[in-house]
Amino acid sequence: MRDILKQPKSVWAVAFAAVIAFMGIGLVDPILPSIAEDLQATPTETEMLFTSYLAVTGLAMFFTSWLSSRLGAKRTLMFGLVLIVAFALFAALSNDVEAVIGFRAGWGLGNALFISTALATIVGAAAGGSSAAIILYEAALGLGIAIGPLLGGLLGHISWRGPFFGTAVLMALGFIAIVTLLKTDSSANARVDPIPLSAPFRALGRPALGLLAIAALFYNMAFFVLLAYSPFPLGLPAMGLGFTFFGWGVGLAITSVFLAPFLTARLHRTTVLRIALALLALTLVAAGIFIDSIPGLIGCIVFGGLVLGVLNTVLTESVMEATDLPRSVASSAYSGVRFVGGAIAPTAATMLADGFGAPVPYYVAAGAAFISFLVVLGGHRVLRRVNTSIESELEEATAIAAGDAS
C-alpha cells in the first residue's frame, strides 16, 4: 500500500484524469430519460448518445496505437483531453438531441486517445515498480466506472446538462495537471517504433484473436443492453438511476480487480469465461422476467455488474495470450471489434422494446451472451493457448485497460 500511495505528482495527475475519463462510460445513463423529455426525443434517439460515443471510440481504437507511436504519450494524452473538454462543453450547450449525439461522438474520439495512452504513462512514471502502478491504474478504472453514474445522477437531478458541464470542468483540471506535472522527457513519454496503420486489421486474421473478437462482439451487446437500456424500464428519477448504476459499477470494479484473478488462479480462463457467460445469459433472462418489479430488476443489474467485471478482465487477458503479436496491436484489434457490439446494442434494444415489448431486449441480449458462450465453447482447441500465464504484470494491465475501456 505504501508503494501505491508514494507516487510522483505526475502519476497522480494522470490517475486523476483517468478516473474522469472512465466516468464518461456511464455518466449519461441516469439522465437518458431527462434528455428524452427535455429535448422531446424518443428513447431510440437518446440511446444514440451511447451508440455515437461507442462507435467512434471503437473505430478510433484501431488507429490510436499508430498515432501515439508517432506523437508520443504526453501529446496524445493532451490531445484526447482537449477533445473531451470541448465536446462535453458543446453537448452541455446543445438544444437538440442530434447535436448532443454528434458531440458525444467527438467525446468518444478524445476518450479513445486518452485511455489508450494513460496506462503506459502511469507505469513509466510510477514509483514502487509496475505492480504498484497497475493497482493504481485499476483503482482509477474502478472508481471511474462506479462514480460516473452516481455523478450523472447527482448533477442530472438539477439538469441533464449538469453532468456534461461537470465533465468538462474536471477534465480541464486534468489537462492542467498533466501539462504542469507530467515531464515531457519522462520514459513514459519516449517515442516508440512507429506501428503500421494496418497492424490491428491484420491481427484479426489470427484464428484465436478473431474468435475472441467475435465472442467479445456479442458479449458487449449484452453488456450495453444491461447498462444503456435499463434506465427506461426502471423509470426511476436521475438520483435513483445514479445510485442503481453506482452499485452496478462498484460490483464490476470489485470483481474485475479481485475475483477474476482469484478464479483464473484456480481454473482455466476458458472455463471461467464459459461459466461467467452462462451466468450473464441467465441474469438477462431474469431481468426480462422481473421487468415489472423495480427491486427485482435492480437486483439483476447489480448482480450483472459482478459478472461483467469477471468477463471484462478474463476476456482481455485471454486476448493478450491468444497470439504472439505485440500487446498494443492485439488490444487495438480486439477493442475495436468489441466496441462495435456496444454501439449496436443501445438503439437496437429500444427498437426491439417498441416493436415487441419491454422484456424482449433482455431476452435478445441473453441470446447474444449465449452465442458468445458457444463461440468460446466451440473454439476450445483454437483457444488452448489462452490458458497459459500472462508473461508480465504490465502486459496484463495493458490488456485489462484496453478491454475495460469500453
CSV table of C-alpha atoms in Angstrom, one decimal:
chain,number,residue,atom,x,y,z
A,1,MET,CA,0.0,0.0,0.0
A,2,ARG,CA,2.8,2.4,0.7
A,3,ASP,CA,4.3,1.8,-2.8
A,4,ILE,CA,0.9,2.7,-4.2
A,5,LEU,CA,0.5,5.9,-2.2
A,6,LYS,CA,4.0,7.2,-2.6
A,7,GLN,CA,3.9,8.3,-6.2
A,8,PRO,CA,5.2,11.3,-8.1
A,9,LYS,CA,2.8,14.1,-8.8
A,10,SER,CA,2.8,13.3,-12.5
A,11,VAL,CA,1.4,9.8,-11.7
A,12,TRP,CA,-1.4,11.3,-9.6
A,13,ALA,CA,-2.2,13.8,-12.4
A,14,VAL,CA,-2.7,11.0,-15.0
A,15,ALA,CA,-4.6,8.8,-12.5
A,16,PHE,CA,-7.0,11.7,-11.7
A,17,ALA,CA,-7.6,12.3,-15.4
A,18,ALA,CA,-8.1,8.5,-15.9
A,19,VAL,CA,-10.8,8.4,-13.2
A,20,ILE,CA,-12.7,11.2,-15.0
A,21,ALA,CA,-12.2,9.6,-18.4
A,22,PHE,CA,-13.7,6.3,-17.2
A,23,MET,CA,-16.6,8.1,-15.7
A,24,GLY,CA,-17.7,9.0,-19.2
A,25,ILE,CA,-18.8,5.4,-19.8
A,26,GLY,CA,-21.8,5.5,-17.6
A,27,LEU,CA,-22.2,9.3,-17.0
A,28,VAL,CA,-25.2,9.7,-19.3
A,29,ASP,CA,-27.0,6.6,-18.0
A,30,PRO,CA,-29.1,8.3,-15.3
A,31,ILE,CA,-30.0,11.3,-17.5
A,32,LEU,CA,-31.3,9.5,-20.6
A,33,PRO,CA,-35.0,9.9,-19.6
A,34,SER,CA,-34.4,13.6,-18.7
A,35,ILE,CA,-32.8,14.2,-22.1
A,36,ALA,CA,-35.6,12.4,-23.9
A,37,GLU,CA,-38.2,14.6,-22.0
A,38,ASP,CA,-36.5,18.0,-22.3
A,39,LEU,CA,-35.4,17.6,-25.9
A,40,GLN,CA,-38.5,15.8,-27.0
A,41,ALA,CA,-36.5,12.8,-28.2
A,42,THR,CA,-37.6,9.2,-28.5
A,43,PRO,CA,-35.8,6.6,-26.4
A,44,THR,CA,-34.1,5.3,-29.6
A,45,GLU,CA,-32.7,8.8,-30.3
A,46,THR,CA,-31.4,9.2,-26.7
A,47,GLU,CA,-29.7,5.8,-26.9
A,48,MET,CA,-27.7,7.2,-29.8
A,49,LEU,CA,-25.7,9.0,-27.1
A,50,PHE,CA,-24.2,5.6,-26.4
A,51,THR,CA,-24.1,4.5,-30.0
A,52,SER,CA,-22.2,7.5,-31.4
A,53,TYR,CA,-19.8,7.5,-28.4
A,54,LEU,CA,-19.0,3.8,-28.7
A,55,ALA,CA,-18.9,3.6,-32.5
A,56,VAL,CA,-16.3,6.4,-32.7
A,57,THR,CA,-14.3,5.1,-29.8
A,58,GLY,CA,-14.2,1.7,-31.4
A,59,LEU,CA,-13.1,3.0,-34.8
A,60,ALA,CA,-10.5,5.2,-33.2
A,61,MET,CA,-9.1,2.3,-31.2
A,62,PHE,CA,-7.9,0.8,-34.5
A,63,PHE,CA,-5.7,3.8,-35.0
A,64,THR,CA,-4.6,5.0,-31.5
A,65,SER,CA,-1.5,2.8,-31.4
A,66,TRP,CA,-0.4,4.2,-34.8
A,67,LEU,CA,-1.0,7.8,-33.7
A,68,SER,CA,0.5,7.6,-30.2
A,69,SER,CA,3.7,5.9,-31.5
A,70,ARG,CA,4.3,9.0,-33.6
A,71,LEU,CA,3.1,11.8,-31.3
A,72,GLY,CA,4.4,10.5,-28.0
A,73,ALA,CA,2.4,9.7,-24.9
A,74,LYS,CA,2.1,13.2,-23.4
A,75,ARG,CA,0.9,14.9,-26.6
A,76,THR,CA,-1.6,12.1,-27.2
A,77,LEU,CA,-3.0,12.5,-23.6
A,78,MET,CA,-3.3,16.2,-24.0
A,79,PHE,CA,-5.0,15.9,-27.4
A,80,GLY,CA,-7.5,13.4,-26.1
A,81,LEU,CA,-8.3,15.6,-23.1
A,82,VAL,CA,-8.8,18.7,-25.2
A,83,LEU,CA,-11.3,16.9,-27.3
A,84,ILE,CA,-13.2,15.6,-24.3
A,85,VAL,CA,-13.4,19.0,-22.7
A,86,ALA,CA,-14.5,20.7,-25.9
A,87,PHE,CA,-17.2,18.2,-26.9
A,88,ALA,CA,-18.6,17.8,-23.4
A,89,LEU,CA,-19.0,21.5,-23.2
A,90,PHE,CA,-20.6,21.7,-26.7
A,91,ALA,CA,-23.0,18.9,-25.6
A,92,ALA,CA,-24.0,20.8,-22.5
A,93,LEU,CA,-24.8,23.9,-24.5
A,94,SER,CA,-26.9,22.0,-27.2
A,95,ASN,CA,-30.6,22.4,-27.6
A,96,ASP,CA,-31.5,19.4,-29.7
A,97,VAL,CA,-30.7,15.7,-29.4
A,98,GLU,CA,-29.0,15.5,-32.8
A,99,ALA,CA,-26.3,17.9,-31.7
A,100,VAL,CA,-25.8,16.1,-28.4
A,101,ILE,CA,-25.4,12.8,-30.3
A,102,GLY,CA,-22.8,14.4,-32.6
A,103,PHE,CA,-20.8,16.0,-29.8
A,104,ARG,CA,-20.9,12.7,-27.8
A,105,ALA,CA,-19.2,11.1,-30.8
A,106,GLY,CA,-16.4,13.6,-30.6
A,107,TRP,CA,-16.1,12.9,-26.9
A,108,GLY,CA,-15.6,9.2,-27.8
A,109,LEU,CA,-12.7,10.1,-30.0
A,110,GLY,CA,-11.0,12.0,-27.2
A,111,ASN,CA,-11.7,9.2,-24.8
A,112,ALA,CA,-10.1,6.6,-27.1
A,113,LEU,CA,-6.9,8.7,-27.4
A,114,PHE,CA,-6.6,9.3,-23.7
A,115,ILE,CA,-7.4,5.8,-22.4
A,116,SER,CA,-5.1,4.1,-24.9
A,117,THR,CA,-2.1,6.1,-23.6
A,118,ALA,CA,-2.8,6.6,-19.9
A,119,LEU,CA,-1.6,3.2,-18.6
A,120,ALA,CA,1.8,3.3,-20.3
A,121,THR,CA,2.3,6.8,-18.8
A,122,ILE,CA,1.4,5.7,-15.3
A,123,VAL,CA,3.7,2.7,-15.5
A,124,GLY,CA,6.6,4.6,-16.9
A,125,ALA,CA,6.5,7.3,-14.2
A,126,ALA,CA,5.3,5.3,-11.1
A,127,ALA,CA,7.4,4.5,-8.1
A,128,GLY,CA,7.4,1.1,-6.5
A,129,GLY,CA,7.5,-1.0,-9.6
A,130,SER,CA,4.9,-2.0,-12.2
A,131,SER,CA,2.8,-3.8,-9.6
A,132,ALA,CA,2.0,-0.6,-7.7
A,133,ALA,CA,1.3,1.2,-10.9
A,134,ILE,CA,-1.1,-1.5,-12.2
A,135,ILE,CA,-3.0,-1.5,-8.9
A,136,LEU,CA,-3.3,2.3,-9.1
A,137,TYR,CA,-4.5,2.3,-12.6
A,138,GLU,CA,-7.1,-0.4,-12.0
A,139,ALA,CA,-8.2,1.5,-8.9
A,140,ALA,CA,-8.7,4.6,-11.2
A,141,LEU,CA,-10.6,2.5,-13.7
A,142,GLY,CA,-12.9,1.1,-11.0
A,143,LEU,CA,-13.5,4.4,-9.4
A,144,GLY,CA,-14.4,6.0,-12.7
A,145,ILE,CA,-16.8,3.2,-13.7
A,146,ALA,CA,-18.6,3.4,-10.3
A,147,ILE,CA,-18.6,7.2,-9.8
A,148,GLY,CA,-19.8,8.0,-13.4
A,149,PRO,CA,-23.4,7.0,-12.9
A,150,LEU,CA,-23.5,8.5,-9.4
A,151,LEU,CA,-22.2,11.9,-10.6
A,152,GLY,CA,-24.6,11.7,-13.5
A,153,GLY,CA,-27.5,11.2,-11.1
A,154,LEU,CA,-26.5,13.9,-8.7
A,155,LEU,CA,-25.9,16.6,-11.3
A,156,GLY,CA,-28.7,15.3,-13.6
A,157,HIS,CA,-31.1,15.8,-10.7
A,158,ILE,CA,-30.6,19.5,-11.3
A,159,SER,CA,-30.4,19.4,-15.1
A,160,TRP,CA,-29.4,16.9,-17.7
A,161,ARG,CA,-26.8,19.5,-18.8
A,162,GLY,CA,-25.1,19.2,-15.4
A,163,PRO,CA,-23.1,16.0,-16.0
A,164,PHE,CA,-21.7,17.4,-19.3
A,165,PHE,CA,-20.6,20.7,-17.7
A,166,GLY,CA,-19.1,18.8,-14.7
A,167,THR,CA,-17.1,16.5,-17.0
A,168,ALA,CA,-15.8,19.5,-19.0
A,169,VAL,CA,-14.6,21.2,-15.8
A,170,LEU,CA,-13.0,18.1,-14.3
A,171,MET,CA,-11.2,17.2,-17.5
A,172,ALA,CA,-9.9,20.7,-17.9
A,173,LEU,CA,-8.4,20.4,-14.4
A,174,GLY,CA,-6.9,17.0,-15.5
A,175,PHE,CA,-5.4,18.7,-18.6
A,176,ILE,CA,-3.8,21.4,-16.5
A,177,ALA,CA,-2.4,18.8,-14.1
A,178,ILE,CA,-0.9,16.8,-16.9
A,179,VAL,CA,0.6,19.9,-18.7
A,180,THR,CA,2.2,21.1,-15.5
A,181,LEU,CA,3.2,17.9,-13.7
A,182,LEU,CA,4.0,15.3,-16.4
A,183,LYS,CA,7.5,15.7,-17.7
A,184,THR,CA,7.9,15.6,-21.5
A,185,ASP,CA,11.2,13.7,-21.2
A,186,SER,CA,9.7,11.0,-18.9
A,187,SER,CA,10.4,7.5,-20.0
A,188,ALA,CA,6.7,7.1,-20.3
A,189,ASN,CA,6.6,9.7,-23.0
A,190,ALA,CA,9.5,8.5,-25.1
A,191,ARG,CA,8.6,7.6,-28.6
A,192,VAL,CA,8.5,4.0,-29.6
A,193,ASP,CA,9.0,2.4,-33.0
A,194,PRO,CA,6.1,3.5,-35.3
A,195,ILE,CA,3.3,1.0,-35.6
A,196,PRO,CA,1.9,0.3,-39.1
A,197,LEU,CA,-1.6,1.5,-39.7
A,198,SER,CA,-2.7,-1.9,-40.9
A,199,ALA,CA,-1.4,-3.9,-37.9
A,200,PRO,CA,-4.6,-4.2,-35.9
A,201,PHE,CA,-6.6,-5.2,-39.1
A,202,ARG,CA,-4.1,-7.9,-40.0
A,203,ALA,CA,-4.2,-9.2,-36.4
A,204,LEU,CA,-7.8,-10.1,-36.7
A,205,GLY,CA,-6.7,-12.7,-39.3
A,206,ARG,CA,-5.2,-14.8,-36.5
A,207,PRO,CA,-7.7,-17.5,-35.7
A,208,ALA,CA,-7.6,-17.3,-31.9
A,209,LEU,CA,-7.8,-13.5,-31.8
A,210,GLY,CA,-10.5,-13.4,-34.4
A,211,LEU,CA,-12.5,-15.9,-32.4
A,212,LEU,CA,-12.2,-13.9,-29.2
A,213,ALA,CA,-13.1,-10.7,-31.0
A,214,ILE,CA,-16.4,-12.4,-32.2
A,215,ALA,CA,-17.1,-13.6,-28.7
A,216,ALA,CA,-16.5,-10.0,-27.4
A,217,LEU,CA,-18.7,-8.5,-30.1
A,218,PHE,CA,-21.7,-10.5,-28.8
A,219,TYR,CA,-20.7,-10.1,-25.2
A,220,ASN,CA,-20.6,-6.4,-25.5
A,221,MET,CA,-24.1,-6.3,-27.0
A,222,ALA,CA,-25.3,-8.0,-23.7
A,223,PHE,CA,-23.2,-5.6,-21.6
A,224,PHE,CA,-24.7,-2.4,-23.1
A,225,VAL,CA,-28.3,-3.6,-23.1
A,226,LEU,CA,-27.9,-4.0,-19.4
A,227,LEU,CA,-26.2,-0.7,-19.0
A,228,ALA,CA,-27.9,1.6,-21.6
A,229,TYR,CA,-31.4,0.2,-22.0
A,230,SER,CA,-32.2,-0.5,-18.3
A,231,PRO,CA,-32.9,3.2,-17.3
A,232,PHE,CA,-36.1,3.1,-19.4
A,233,PRO,CA,-37.9,0.1,-17.9
A,234,LEU,CA,-36.7,1.1,-14.4
A,235,GLY,CA,-38.4,4.5,-14.7
A,236,LEU,CA,-36.6,6.0,-11.8
A,237,PRO,CA,-35.6,9.6,-11.4
A,238,ALA,CA,-32.0,10.6,-12.0
A,239,MET,CA,-30.9,10.1,-8.4
A,240,GLY,CA,-32.4,6.6,-8.3
A,241,LEU,CA,-30.8,5.6,-11.5
A,242,GLY,CA,-27.5,7.1,-10.3
A,243,PHE,CA,-27.4,5.0,-7.2
A,244,THR,CA,-28.6,1.9,-9.0
A,245,PHE,CA,-25.7,2.1,-11.5
A,246,PHE,CA,-23.3,3.1,-8.8
A,247,GLY,CA,-24.0,-0.3,-7.3
A,248,TRP,CA,-23.5,-1.9,-10.7
A,249,GLY,CA,-20.2,-0.1,-11.2
A,250,VAL,CA,-18.9,-0.9,-7.7
A,251,GLY,CA,-19.7,-4.6,-8.3
A,252,LEU,CA,-17.9,-4.5,-11.7
A,253,ALA,CA,-14.9,-2.8,-10.2
A,254,ILE,CA,-14.5,-5.2,-7.3
A,255,THR,CA,-14.8,-8.4,-9.3
A,256,SER,CA,-12.5,-7.2,-12.1
A,257,VAL,CA,-9.7,-6.4,-9.6
A,258,PHE,CA,-10.2,-9.2,-7.0
A,259,LEU,CA,-12.5,-12.0,-8.1
A,260,ALA,CA,-11.2,-12.5,-11.7
A,261,PRO,CA,-7.6,-13.1,-10.6
A,262,PHE,CA,-8.8,-15.4,-7.9
A,263,LEU,CA,-10.8,-17.5,-10.3
A,264,THR,CA,-8.1,-17.7,-13.0
A,265,ALA,CA,-5.5,-18.8,-10.5
A,266,ARG,CA,-7.6,-21.9,-9.9
A,267,LEU,CA,-9.4,-22.5,-13.3
A,268,HIS,CA,-8.6,-22.2,-17.0
A,269,ARG,CA,-9.5,-18.9,-18.4
A,270,THR,CA,-11.8,-20.6,-21.0
A,271,THR,CA,-13.6,-22.3,-18.1
A,272,VAL,CA,-14.1,-19.0,-16.3
A,273,LEU,CA,-15.4,-17.4,-19.5
A,274,ARG,CA,-17.9,-20.2,-20.1
A,275,ILE,CA,-19.2,-20.1,-16.5
A,276,ALA,CA,-19.5,-16.3,-16.5
A,277,LEU,CA,-21.1,-16.0,-19.9
A,278,ALA,CA,-23.7,-18.6,-18.9
A,279,LEU,CA,-24.4,-16.6,-15.7
A,280,LEU,CA,-24.7,-13.4,-17.7
A,281,ALA,CA,-27.3,-15.0,-20.0
A,282,LEU,CA,-29.3,-16.3,-17.1
A,283,THR,CA,-29.1,-12.9,-15.4
A,284,LEU,CA,-30.5,-11.2,-18.5
A,285,VAL,CA,-33.3,-13.7,-18.8
A,286,ALA,CA,-34.2,-12.9,-15.1
A,287,ALA,CA,-34.1,-9.2,-15.9
A,288,GLY,CA,-36.7,-9.8,-18.6
A,289,ILE,CA,-38.9,-11.8,-16.2
A,290,PHE,CA,-38.6,-9.1,-13.5
A,291,ILE,CA,-39.2,-6.2,-15.9
A,292,ASP,CA,-42.2,-5.0,-13.9
A,293,SER,CA,-40.5,-5.3,-10.5
A,294,ILE,CA,-38.2,-2.4,-9.7
A,295,PRO,CA,-36.4,-4.3,-6.8
A,296,GLY,CA,-36.1,-7.4,-9.0
A,297,LEU,CA,-34.7,-5.5,-11.9
A,298,ILE,CA,-32.2,-3.6,-9.8
A,299,GLY,CA,-31.0,-6.8,-8.3
A,300,CYS,CA,-30.4,-8.2,-11.8
A,301,ILE,CA,-28.5,-5.1,-12.8
A,302,VAL,CA,-26.2,-5.1,-9.7
A,303,PHE,CA,-25.6,-8.9,-10.0
A,304,GLY,CA,-24.9,-8.4,-13.7
A,305,GLY,CA,-22.2,-5.9,-12.8
A,306,LEU,CA,-20.5,-8.6,-10.7
A,307,VAL,CA,-20.4,-11.0,-13.6
A,308,LEU,CA,-19.4,-8.3,-16.1
A,309,GLY,CA,-16.3,-7.4,-14.0
A,310,VAL,CA,-15.0,-11.0,-14.3
A,311,LEU,CA,-15.7,-11.2,-18.0
A,312,ASN,CA,-14.0,-7.8,-18.7
A,313,THR,CA,-10.8,-8.9,-17.1
A,314,VAL,CA,-10.7,-12.6,-18.3
A,315,LEU,CA,-11.7,-11.8,-21.9
A,316,THR,CA,-9.0,-9.2,-22.3
A,317,GLU,CA,-6.4,-11.4,-20.6
A,318,SER,CA,-7.3,-14.1,-23.0
A,319,VAL,CA,-6.8,-11.8,-25.9
A,320,MET,CA,-3.3,-11.0,-24.8
A,321,GLU,CA,-2.4,-14.7,-24.6
A,322,ALA,CA,-4.1,-15.7,-27.8
A,323,THR,CA,-1.2,-14.8,-30.2
A,324,ASP,CA,2.4,-13.7,-30.2
A,325,LEU,CA,1.5,-10.3,-31.5
A,326,PRO,CA,2.6,-7.1,-29.7
A,327,ARG,CA,0.1,-6.5,-26.9
A,328,SER,CA,-0.8,-3.0,-28.1
A,329,VAL,CA,-1.7,-4.3,-31.6
A,330,ALA,CA,-3.8,-7.2,-30.2
A,331,SER,CA,-5.6,-4.8,-27.8
A,332,SER,CA,-6.4,-2.3,-30.6
A,333,ALA,CA,-7.9,-5.0,-32.8
A,334,TYR,CA,-9.9,-6.7,-30.1
A,335,SER,CA,-11.2,-3.4,-28.6
A,336,GLY,CA,-12.2,-2.0,-32.0
A,337,VAL,CA,-14.4,-5.0,-32.7
A,338,ARG,CA,-15.8,-5.1,-29.2
A,339,PHE,CA,-16.9,-1.5,-29.3
A,340,VAL,CA,-18.9,-2.3,-32.4
A,341,GLY,CA,-21.1,-4.6,-30.3
A,342,GLY,CA,-21.6,-1.9,-27.7
A,343,ALA,CA,-22.5,0.7,-30.4
A,344,ILE,CA,-25.2,-1.6,-31.9
A,345,ALA,CA,-26.9,-2.6,-28.7
A,346,PRO,CA,-28.5,0.5,-27.2
A,347,THR,CA,-30.5,1.7,-30.2
A,348,ALA,CA,-31.4,-1.9,-31.2
A,349,ALA,CA,-32.7,-2.5,-27.6
A,350,THR,CA,-35.2,0.4,-27.7
A,351,MET,CA,-36.3,-0.6,-31.2
A,352,LEU,CA,-37.0,-4.1,-30.0
A,353,ALA,CA,-38.9,-2.8,-27.0
A,354,ASP,CA,-41.1,-0.6,-29.2
A,355,GLY,CA,-41.8,-3.4,-31.6
A,356,PHE,CA,-42.1,-6.4,-29.4
A,357,GLY,CA,-42.4,-5.4,-25.7
A,358,ALA,CA,-40.1,-4.2,-22.9
A,359,PRO,CA,-38.7,-7.6,-21.8
A,360,VAL,CA,-37.6,-8.6,-25.3
A,361,PRO,CA,-34.3,-6.6,-25.4
A,362,TYR,CA,-33.1,-8.6,-22.3
A,363,TYR,CA,-34.0,-11.9,-23.9
A,364,VAL,CA,-32.2,-10.9,-27.1
A,365,ALA,CA,-29.2,-9.8,-25.0
A,366,ALA,CA,-29.3,-13.2,-23.2
A,367,GLY,CA,-29.1,-14.8,-26.7
A,368,ALA,CA,-26.1,-12.7,-27.6
A,369,ALA,CA,-24.4,-13.8,-24.3
A,370,PHE,CA,-25.2,-17.4,-25.2
A,371,ILE,CA,-23.7,-17.0,-28.7
A,372,SER,CA,-20.5,-15.7,-27.1
A,373,PHE,CA,-20.6,-18.8,-24.8
A,374,LEU,CA,-21.0,-21.1,-27.8
A,375,VAL,CA,-18.0,-19.4,-29.6
A,376,VAL,CA,-15.8,-19.9,-26.6
A,377,LEU,CA,-17.0,-23.5,-26.1
A,378,GLY,CA,-16.7,-24.4,-29.8
A,379,GLY,CA,-13.3,-22.8,-30.2
A,380,HIS,CA,-11.6,-24.5,-27.2
A,381,ARG,CA,-8.9,-26.1,-29.4
A,382,VAL,CA,-8.0,-22.8,-31.0
A,383,LEU,CA,-8.1,-21.1,-27.6
A,384,ARG,CA,-5.9,-23.6,-25.9
A,385,ARG,CA,-3.0,-21.1,-25.7
A,386,VAL,CA,-5.1,-18.5,-23.6
A,387,ASN,CA,-4.9,-20.8,-20.6
A,388,THR,CA,-1.2,-20.1,-20.1
A,389,SER,CA,0.0,-17.4,-17.8
A,390,ILE,CA,0.4,-13.8,-18.8
A,391,GLU,CA,4.0,-13.0,-19.2
A,392,SER,CA,4.2,-9.9,-17.0
A,393,GLU,CA,2.0,-7.8,-14.8
A,394,LEU,CA,2.5,-4.8,-17.2
A,395,GLU,CA,1.2,-6.8,-20.1
A,396,GLU,CA,-1.8,-8.0,-18.0
A,397,ALA,CA,-2.6,-4.4,-17.1
A,398,THR,CA,-2.3,-3.3,-20.7
A,399,ALA,CA,-4.8,-6.0,-21.7
A,400,ILE,CA,-7.3,-5.1,-18.9
A,401,ALA,CA,-7.0,-1.4,-19.7
A,402,ALA,CA,-7.8,-1.8,-23.3
A,403,GLY,CA,-10.7,-4.1,-22.7
A,404,ASP,CA,-12.2,-2.3,-19.8
A,405,ALA,CA,-12.1,1.0,-21.6
A,406,SER,CA,-15.4,0.0,-23.2
